[in-house]
C-alpha positions as a printed NumPy array, in Angstrom:
array([[ 12.957,   4.169,  13.703],
       [ 11.512,   3.882,  10.346],
       [ 10.029,   7.221,   8.496],
       [  7.396,   6.336,   5.706],
       [  6.778,   9.087,   2.988],
       [  4.123,   9.04 ,   0.415],
       [  3.712,  11.46 ,  -2.542],
       [  1.432,  11.461,  -5.373],
       [ -2.444,  11.564,  -5.353],
       [ -4.895,  14.348,  -6.103],
       [ -8.021,  14.68 ,  -7.867],
       [ -9.022,  13.159, -11.089],
       [-12.577,  12.717, -13.151],
       [-13.961,   8.842, -13.017],
       [-12.239,   6.837, -15.267],
       [ -8.775,   8.738, -14.97 ],
       [ -5.866,   7.491, -13.224],
       [ -3.392,   8.639, -10.678],
       [  0.025,   7.278,  -9.156],
       [  1.323,   7.138,  -5.707],
       [  4.91 ,   6.583,  -4.478],
       [  6.172,   5.541,  -0.942],
       [  9.652,   5.531,   0.157],
       [ 10.845,   3.992,   3.33 ],
       [ 14.011,   4.551,   5.104],
       [ 15.679,   3.841,   8.644],
       [ 17.138,   0.901,  10.224],
       [ 15.88 ,  -2.228,   9.196],
       [ 16.944,  -5.601,   7.394],
       [ 14.162,  -5.995,   5.24 ],
       [ 10.325,  -5.488,   4.826],
       [  7.797,  -8.253,   5.057],
       [  5.241,  -6.238,   4.02 ],
       [  4.958,  -3.02 ,   2.098],
       [  1.725,  -1.629,   0.684],
       [ -0.846,   0.593,   0.975],
       [ -4.261,   0.67 ,   2.523],
       [ -7.031,   3.516,   2.354],
       [ -9.743,   5.098,   4.523],
       [-12.513,   7.658,   4.762],
       [-13.753,   8.956,   7.514],
       [-16.236,   6.903,   9.828],
       [-15.052,   3.809,   8.109],
       [-12.408,   1.003,   8.659],
       [ -9.114,   1.128,   6.906],
       [ -9.357,  -0.997,   3.573],
       [ -6.279,  -2.972,   2.393],
       [ -5.5  ,  -1.869,  -1.101],
       [ -2.506,  -3.519,  -2.366],
       [  0.71 ,  -5.146,  -0.884],
       [  4.193,  -6.79 ,  -1.411],
       [  4.88 ,  -9.972,   1.074],
       [  8.313, -10.945,   1.206],
       [  8.629, -14.239,   2.843],
       [ 12.454, -15.23 ,   3.409],
       [ 11.93 , -18.991,   2.001],
       [  9.078, -18.645,  -0.691],
       [  9.939, -15.382,  -2.232],
       [  7.941, -12.171,  -2.884],
       [  4.136, -12.274,  -3.854],
       [  1.635,  -9.489,  -4.645],
       [ -1.892,  -8.894,  -2.812],
       [ -4.929,  -7.012,  -3.882],
       [ -7.853,  -5.995,  -2.195],
       [-11.178,  -7.289,  -3.827],
       [-12.403,  -3.524,  -4.946],
       [ -9.059,  -2.914,  -6.759],
       [ -8.065,  -6.227,  -8.158],
       [ -7.716,  -5.484, -12.134],
       [ -7.313,  -1.751, -11.807],
       [ -4.804,  -1.101,  -9.729],
       [ -1.007,  -2.393,  -9.731],
       [  1.646,  -2.252,  -7.302],
       [  5.262,  -2.178,  -8.009],
       [  8.89 ,  -1.947,  -5.964],
       [ 12.218,  -0.696,  -6.655],
       [ 14.042,  -3.035,  -3.824],
       [ 17.145,  -0.87 ,  -4.582],
       [ 15.295,   2.543,  -3.278],
       [ 12.939,   0.593,  -0.768],
       [ 10.4  ,   2.32 ,  -2.699],
       [  6.726,   1.249,  -3.886],
       [  4.718,   2.668,  -6.32 ],
       [  0.866,   2.344,  -6.829],
       [ -0.556,   2.746, -10.596],
       [ -4.554,   3.588,  -9.874],
       [ -6.486,   3.135, -13.351],
       [ -9.981,   3.334, -14.322],
       [-10.85 ,   5.157, -10.921],
       [-14.356,   5.616,  -9.471],
       [-15.825,   7.924,  -6.742],
       [-15.53 ,   4.887,  -4.453],
       [-11.634,   5.133,  -4.585],
       [-11.819,   8.67 ,  -2.982],
       [ -9.815,   8.323,   0.341],
       [ -6.765,   8.789,   2.103],
       [ -3.984,   6.353,   1.092],
       [ -1.9  ,   5.681,   3.589],
       [  1.674,   3.824,   2.651],
       [  2.516,   1.02 ,   5.422],
       [  5.425,  -1.218,   5.843],
       [  5.992,  -4.07 ,   8.   ],
       [ 10.033,  -4.557,   9.242],
       [  9.039,  -7.28 ,  11.888],
       [  6.938,  -9.802,  10.197],
       [  3.723,  -8.369,  12.589],
       [  1.237,  -8.487,   9.633],
       [ -1.597, -11.244,   9.792],
       [ -1.627, -13.339,   6.457],
       [ -5.33 , -13.132,   6.626],
       [ -4.898,  -9.134,   6.521],
       [ -2.365,  -9.657,   3.778],
       [ -4.351, -11.726,   1.616],
       [ -6.526,  -8.609,   1.038],
       [ -3.799,  -6.025,   0.507],
       [ -3.17 ,  -5.189,   4.312],
       [ -0.16 ,  -4.95 ,   6.037],
       [  0.587,  -3.88 ,   9.361],
       [  3.457,  -1.677,  10.528],
       [  4.406,   1.898,  10.236],
       [  2.499,   4.278,   8.164],
       [  3.295,   7.778,   6.416],
       [  1.058,  10.726,   6.917],
       [ -1.024,   9.88 ,   4.138],
       [ -1.885,  11.451,   0.72 ],
       [ -5.483,  12.254,  -0.335],
       [ -7.115,  10.782,  -3.468],
       [-10.239,  12.425,  -4.889],
       [-12.235,  11.101,  -7.706],
       [-15.19 ,  13.398,  -9.207],
       [-18.105,  11.922, -10.975]])
């Protein structure tokens, strides 16, 4: 069983910044993909950012096209935590943000390439950007 818990989020005006954090706990050896996606009602989930780990090639970061250059994902392996720093926010960034962790290598690379992991997710945290 894996437990995923997000924190952070809230409301900010356009141009502002917010940060999110996520901690995962439970019984697993490693996380192959650990990241964030977002979703607004009536729309498909959108990959935001993820950290992908390959046992042989190392660790890589991927971002969705709409957040590149504005969002930064980082991790603290010792604490099984990741962070998302969101800068230059716009109203289009308003969504529920979910943390997701893949502990069995099930993520598709076509999704990982745009910042989207498969796996267990948290309850989500709301980000609202007002114009």
